[in-house]
Coordinates of C-alpha atoms in Angstrom, one line a residue:
M1 CA 33.7 40.2 30.3
N2 CA 35.2 39.3 33.7
Y3 CA 32.8 39.0 36.6
I4 CA 33.3 39.2 40.3
P5 CA 33.8 35.5 41.2
D6 CA 32.7 35.6 44.9
R7 CA 30.1 33.1 46.0
I8 CA 27.6 32.9 48.9
T9 CA 27.9 29.4 50.3
K10 CA 26.2 27.4 53.0
E11 CA 29.6 26.5 54.5
A12 CA 31.3 29.8 55.3
G13 CA 34.8 30.0 54.0
R14 CA 34.4 27.1 51.5
S15 CA 36.1 27.9 48.2
Q16 CA 35.0 25.5 45.5
D17 CA 34.1 25.6 41.8
A18 CA 30.3 25.7 41.7
Y19 CA 30.2 23.0 39.1
G20 CA 33.1 20.6 39.4
G21 CA 33.8 20.8 43.1
H22 CA 37.4 21.7 42.5
E23 CA 39.1 23.8 45.1
L24 CA 39.5 27.5 44.0
D25 CA 40.8 30.6 45.5
V26 CA 37.4 32.3 45.5
P27 CA 36.1 34.5 48.3
T28 CA 33.0 33.2 49.9
W29 CA 30.2 34.8 51.9
P30 CA 27.9 33.0 54.4
V31 CA 24.3 32.2 53.6
Q32 CA 22.2 34.4 55.8
P33 CA 18.5 35.1 55.2
G34 CA 17.8 38.8 54.8
R35 CA 21.4 39.8 54.3
Y36 CA 21.6 40.1 50.6
R37 CA 19.7 42.0 47.9
L38 CA 19.4 40.8 44.3
V39 CA 19.6 43.7 42.0
A40 CA 18.1 42.8 38.6
A41 CA 16.3 44.3 35.7
R42 CA 13.3 42.9 33.8
A43 CA 14.8 44.0 30.6
C44 CA 18.0 41.9 30.8
P45 CA 17.8 38.2 29.9
W46 CA 20.7 37.3 32.3
A47 CA 19.0 39.0 35.2
N48 CA 15.7 37.6 34.2
R49 CA 17.1 34.1 34.9
A50 CA 17.9 35.1 38.5
I51 CA 14.4 36.6 39.0
I52 CA 12.8 33.4 37.8
V53 CA 14.9 31.0 39.8
R54 CA 14.5 33.1 43.0
G55 CA 10.7 32.9 42.5
L56 CA 10.6 29.2 41.6
L57 CA 12.6 28.2 44.7
G58 CA 10.6 30.5 47.0
L59 CA 13.5 32.7 48.1
E60 CA 11.5 35.9 47.9
D61 CA 11.4 36.3 51.7
V62 CA 15.1 35.3 52.1
I63 CA 16.7 37.4 49.4
S64 CA 15.2 40.8 48.7
M65 CA 15.1 42.2 45.2
G66 CA 15.6 45.7 43.7
L67 CA 14.8 46.4 40.1
A68 CA 16.6 48.8 37.9
G69 CA 14.9 50.5 35.0
P70 CA 15.3 49.3 31.4
V71 CA 17.3 52.3 30.1
H72 CA 20.8 52.9 31.4
D73 CA 23.8 55.0 30.3
D74 CA 27.5 54.2 30.0
R75 CA 27.9 54.4 33.8
S76 CA 25.4 52.0 35.2
W77 CA 21.9 50.6 35.7
S78 CA 19.7 53.2 37.5
F79 CA 17.0 52.7 40.1
N80 CA 14.7 55.1 38.2
L81 CA 11.6 53.0 38.7
D82 CA 11.7 53.6 42.5
P83 CA 10.3 56.8 44.1
G84 CA 12.9 59.5 43.9
G85 CA 15.0 57.3 41.8
V86 CA 16.6 55.6 44.8
D87 CA 16.6 52.0 45.8
P88 CA 14.7 51.9 49.1
V89 CA 17.0 49.3 50.8
L90 CA 20.4 50.3 49.5
G91 CA 19.8 54.1 49.3
Y92 CA 21.6 54.1 45.9
E93 CA 20.6 55.8 42.7
R94 CA 22.8 53.6 40.6
L95 CA 24.1 50.0 40.9
E96 CA 27.5 51.4 40.2
Q97 CA 27.6 52.8 43.7
A98 CA 27.6 49.2 45.2
F99 CA 30.5 48.2 43.0
L100 CA 32.5 51.3 43.9
A101 CA 31.8 50.9 47.6
R102 CA 33.8 47.7 47.4
F103 CA 36.2 48.4 44.6
P104 CA 36.9 52.2 44.4
D105 CA 38.8 51.7 41.2
Y106 CA 36.4 49.2 39.6
S107 CA 36.7 49.4 35.8
K108 CA 34.8 46.3 34.6
G109 CA 31.2 46.2 33.5
I110 CA 28.5 47.2 35.9
T111 CA 26.1 44.3 35.2
V112 CA 22.9 42.7 36.4
P113 CA 22.1 40.5 38.1
A114 CA 24.2 41.4 41.1
L115 CA 24.0 40.4 44.7
V116 CA 24.7 43.2 47.2
D117 CA 25.6 42.8 50.9
V118 CA 23.0 45.0 52.5
P119 CA 24.9 45.8 55.8
S120 CA 28.0 47.1 53.9
K121 CA 26.1 48.1 50.7
E122 CA 28.9 46.5 48.8
V123 CA 28.6 44.2 45.8
V124 CA 29.2 40.6 46.4
T125 CA 29.1 39.1 42.9
N126 CA 27.7 39.6 39.5
D127 CA 28.7 36.1 38.2
F128 CA 25.2 35.4 36.7
P129 CA 25.5 31.6 36.1
T130 CA 26.9 30.9 39.6
I131 CA 24.2 33.1 41.2
T132 CA 21.4 30.9 40.0
H133 CA 23.3 27.7 40.6
D134 CA 24.0 28.7 44.2
F135 CA 20.3 29.6 44.7
S136 CA 19.6 26.0 44.0
F137 CA 22.3 24.4 46.0
E138 CA 23.6 26.7 48.7
W139 CA 20.3 28.2 49.7
R140 CA 18.4 24.8 49.7
D141 CA 17.6 25.0 53.4
H142 CA 15.5 28.0 52.6
H143 CA 13.6 26.7 49.6
R144 CA 9.8 26.4 49.9
P145 CA 8.7 22.8 50.6
D146 CA 7.4 22.2 47.0
A147 CA 10.3 23.9 45.2
P148 CA 11.4 22.2 42.0
D149 CA 14.7 20.5 41.7
L150 CA 16.3 22.6 38.9
W151 CA 19.5 20.5 38.8
P152 CA 18.3 16.8 39.0
D153 CA 21.1 14.3 39.6
D154 CA 20.0 11.8 37.0
C155 CA 20.4 14.1 34.0
R156 CA 23.0 16.7 35.2
D157 CA 25.8 15.7 32.9
E158 CA 23.5 15.9 29.8
M159 CA 21.9 19.1 31.1
E160 CA 25.3 20.8 31.4
T161 CA 26.1 19.8 27.8
V162 CA 22.7 21.2 26.6
M163 CA 23.1 24.4 28.6
Q164 CA 26.6 25.0 27.2
R165 CA 25.4 24.7 23.6
V166 CA 22.4 26.9 24.3
F167 CA 24.6 29.5 25.9
T168 CA 27.2 29.6 23.2
D169 CA 24.9 29.5 20.1
V170 CA 21.6 31.0 21.4
N171 CA 21.9 33.0 24.6
D172 CA 25.2 34.6 23.5
G173 CA 24.7 33.8 19.8
V174 CA 22.0 36.4 19.3
Y175 CA 24.4 39.0 20.7
R176 CA 27.2 37.8 18.4
C177 CA 24.8 38.3 15.5
G178 CA 23.7 41.7 16.7
F179 CA 27.1 43.1 17.5
A180 CA 29.1 41.4 14.7
G181 CA 31.8 43.7 13.4
S182 CA 32.1 42.0 10.0
Q183 CA 29.9 40.0 7.6
E184 CA 32.0 36.9 8.2
A185 CA 31.5 37.1 12.0
Y186 CA 27.8 37.7 11.5
D187 CA 27.4 34.8 9.1
E188 CA 29.2 32.4 11.4
A189 CA 27.1 33.5 14.4
Y190 CA 23.9 33.3 12.4
D191 CA 24.6 29.8 11.0
R192 CA 25.5 28.5 14.5
L193 CA 22.3 30.1 16.0
W194 CA 20.0 28.5 13.5
A195 CA 21.7 25.1 13.5
T196 CA 21.1 25.0 17.3
M197 CA 17.6 26.4 17.0
D198 CA 16.8 23.6 14.5
W199 CA 18.3 21.1 17.0
L200 CA 16.2 22.5 19.8
E201 CA 13.1 22.4 17.6
E202 CA 13.6 18.7 16.9
R203 CA 14.5 17.9 20.5
L204 CA 11.4 19.7 21.8
S205 CA 9.1 18.0 19.4
R206 CA 9.7 14.8 21.4
R207 CA 9.7 16.1 24.9
R208 CA 7.9 18.7 26.9
Y209 CA 11.0 20.3 28.4
L210 CA 14.7 20.2 27.5
M211 CA 15.4 17.4 29.9
G212 CA 12.2 15.5 29.6
D213 CA 9.0 15.9 31.8
R214 CA 10.3 18.4 34.3
I215 CA 11.5 22.0 34.3
T216 CA 15.2 22.5 35.0
E217 CA 17.5 25.5 35.0
A218 CA 18.2 24.6 31.3
D219 CA 14.7 25.7 30.5
V220 CA 15.0 28.9 32.5
R221 CA 18.2 29.8 30.5
L222 CA 16.6 29.1 27.1
F223 CA 13.3 30.8 28.0
T224 CA 14.7 34.2 28.7
T225 CA 16.2 34.4 25.1
L226 CA 13.1 33.0 23.5
A227 CA 10.9 35.5 25.3
R228 CA 12.9 38.3 23.6
F229 CA 13.3 36.7 20.2
D230 CA 10.5 38.1 18.1
A231 CA 10.3 41.4 20.0
V232 CA 14.1 42.2 19.7
Y233 CA 16.5 39.6 18.3
H234 CA 14.6 38.8 15.1
G235 CA 14.9 42.3 13.7
H236 CA 17.2 44.4 16.0
F237 CA 19.9 41.7 16.0
K238 CA 19.3 40.4 12.5
C239 CA 18.4 36.9 13.6
N240 CA 15.7 36.8 11.0
R241 CA 15.6 33.4 9.3
N242 CA 12.4 32.6 11.2
K243 CA 10.3 34.2 13.9
L244 CA 9.8 32.2 17.1
T245 CA 6.1 32.0 16.2
E246 CA 7.1 30.1 13.0
Q247 CA 8.9 27.3 15.0
P248 CA 6.0 25.0 16.1
A249 CA 7.8 23.1 18.9
L250 CA 9.8 26.1 20.2
W251 CA 6.8 28.4 20.1
G252 CA 4.6 25.9 21.9
Y253 CA 7.4 25.3 24.5
A254 CA 8.0 29.0 25.1
R255 CA 4.2 29.5 25.6
D256 CA 4.1 26.5 27.9
L257 CA 6.8 28.1 30.1
F258 CA 5.3 31.6 29.9
Q259 CA 2.1 30.2 31.2
T260 CA 3.8 28.4 34.1
P261 CA 3.8 30.3 37.4
G262 CA 7.1 32.0 37.9
F263 CA 7.9 32.7 34.2
G264 CA 5.4 34.9 32.4
E265 CA 4.9 37.4 35.2
T266 CA 8.6 38.2 35.1
I267 CA 8.4 39.3 31.4
D268 CA 7.8 43.0 30.6
F269 CA 7.8 43.4 26.9
D270 CA 7.7 47.2 27.0
Q271 CA 10.8 47.3 29.2
I272 CA 12.6 44.7 27.1
K273 CA 12.0 46.7 23.9
R274 CA 12.9 50.1 25.5
H275 CA 16.2 48.6 26.7
Y276 CA 17.5 47.2 23.4
Y277 CA 16.1 49.9 21.0
V278 CA 17.1 52.9 23.2
V279 CA 20.4 51.8 24.7
H280 CA 21.9 50.3 21.6
E281 CA 22.4 53.6 19.8
D282 CA 24.9 52.2 17.4
I283 CA 22.4 49.7 16.1
N284 CA 19.3 51.8 16.4
P285 CA 20.5 55.5 16.2
T286 CA 16.9 56.9 16.0
G287 CA 16.0 55.4 19.4
I288 CA 12.5 54.5 18.0
V289 CA 10.9 51.7 19.8
P290 CA 8.6 49.4 17.8
Q291 CA 5.1 48.9 18.9
G292 CA 4.8 45.2 18.0
P293 CA 4.6 42.3 18.1
D294 CA 1.3 41.7 19.8
P295 CA 2.0 39.8 23.0
A296 CA -1.5 38.3 23.2
G297 CA -0.3 35.1 21.5
W298 CA 1.7 34.2 24.5
R299 CA -1.5 33.3 26.3
A300 CA -2.8 31.0 23.5
P301 CA -3.2 27.3 24.3
H302 CA 0.0 25.4 23.7
G303 CA -1.1 21.7 23.9
R304 CA 2.2 20.4 25.2
E305 CA 0.6 18.5 28.0
R306 CA 0.4 15.5 25.6
L307 CA 4.2 15.3 25.8

């Protein structure tokens, strides 16, 4: 899927690749507190990243947030959680309206997370990895004083390598399993998923977080998939070699993050299950939403302080 590549940058008019610093022909918008609204959905793992990073960095009073409901149709995510089904800041019923306000003939996916320019009510970008990257770098002057450094200089190269493997084989890998159009495609995605899950299990048996003793964006990106694994991906997407709860290091790691302020409170298991089991009619034509698993285990002691 192609995303709107625009960025919100500290230096207005700067046009650079968010990662490599290479000059690009990408429209940029100026960092201005109060100007932009993050539209997200608790059901979506990609949007969940943005919710977590915004909270960890203390940007709640700088970038407002609107939440779409967990069930959408072919047109768009809807603001059906708000009174009257209308976002109170944008005045929209659907996120689609922000995209069409800027691009009347927009034909790509209407996705969350998206940043919307409040004065014009036009979408700015829905490029999800760049959104959270720029929250860390371009909005740094507005971080709370004790905000974590989610992109530490001393491990950034290794972190990028880890995140790329996690994205390809886990974040996106569960979807490639779930939406595989052939047995061969499913088998390949399944094998890659579990090879990387085993690699993560071994890595996290020796360190508390992916990059050592501190939380980075790499952890945020893995967490949002792990939080949905047993509730959705294990059965709904046929990722069923093991449950997360059967992976000692990964399960302890996931609980450790869940119990860290800024993570667990962003997770709504009911919304997550409703989204996948209702929206994916081709995979679950009955629309029946499972009752389990019991989320109580997420609060159990994890013991990872020893690492």
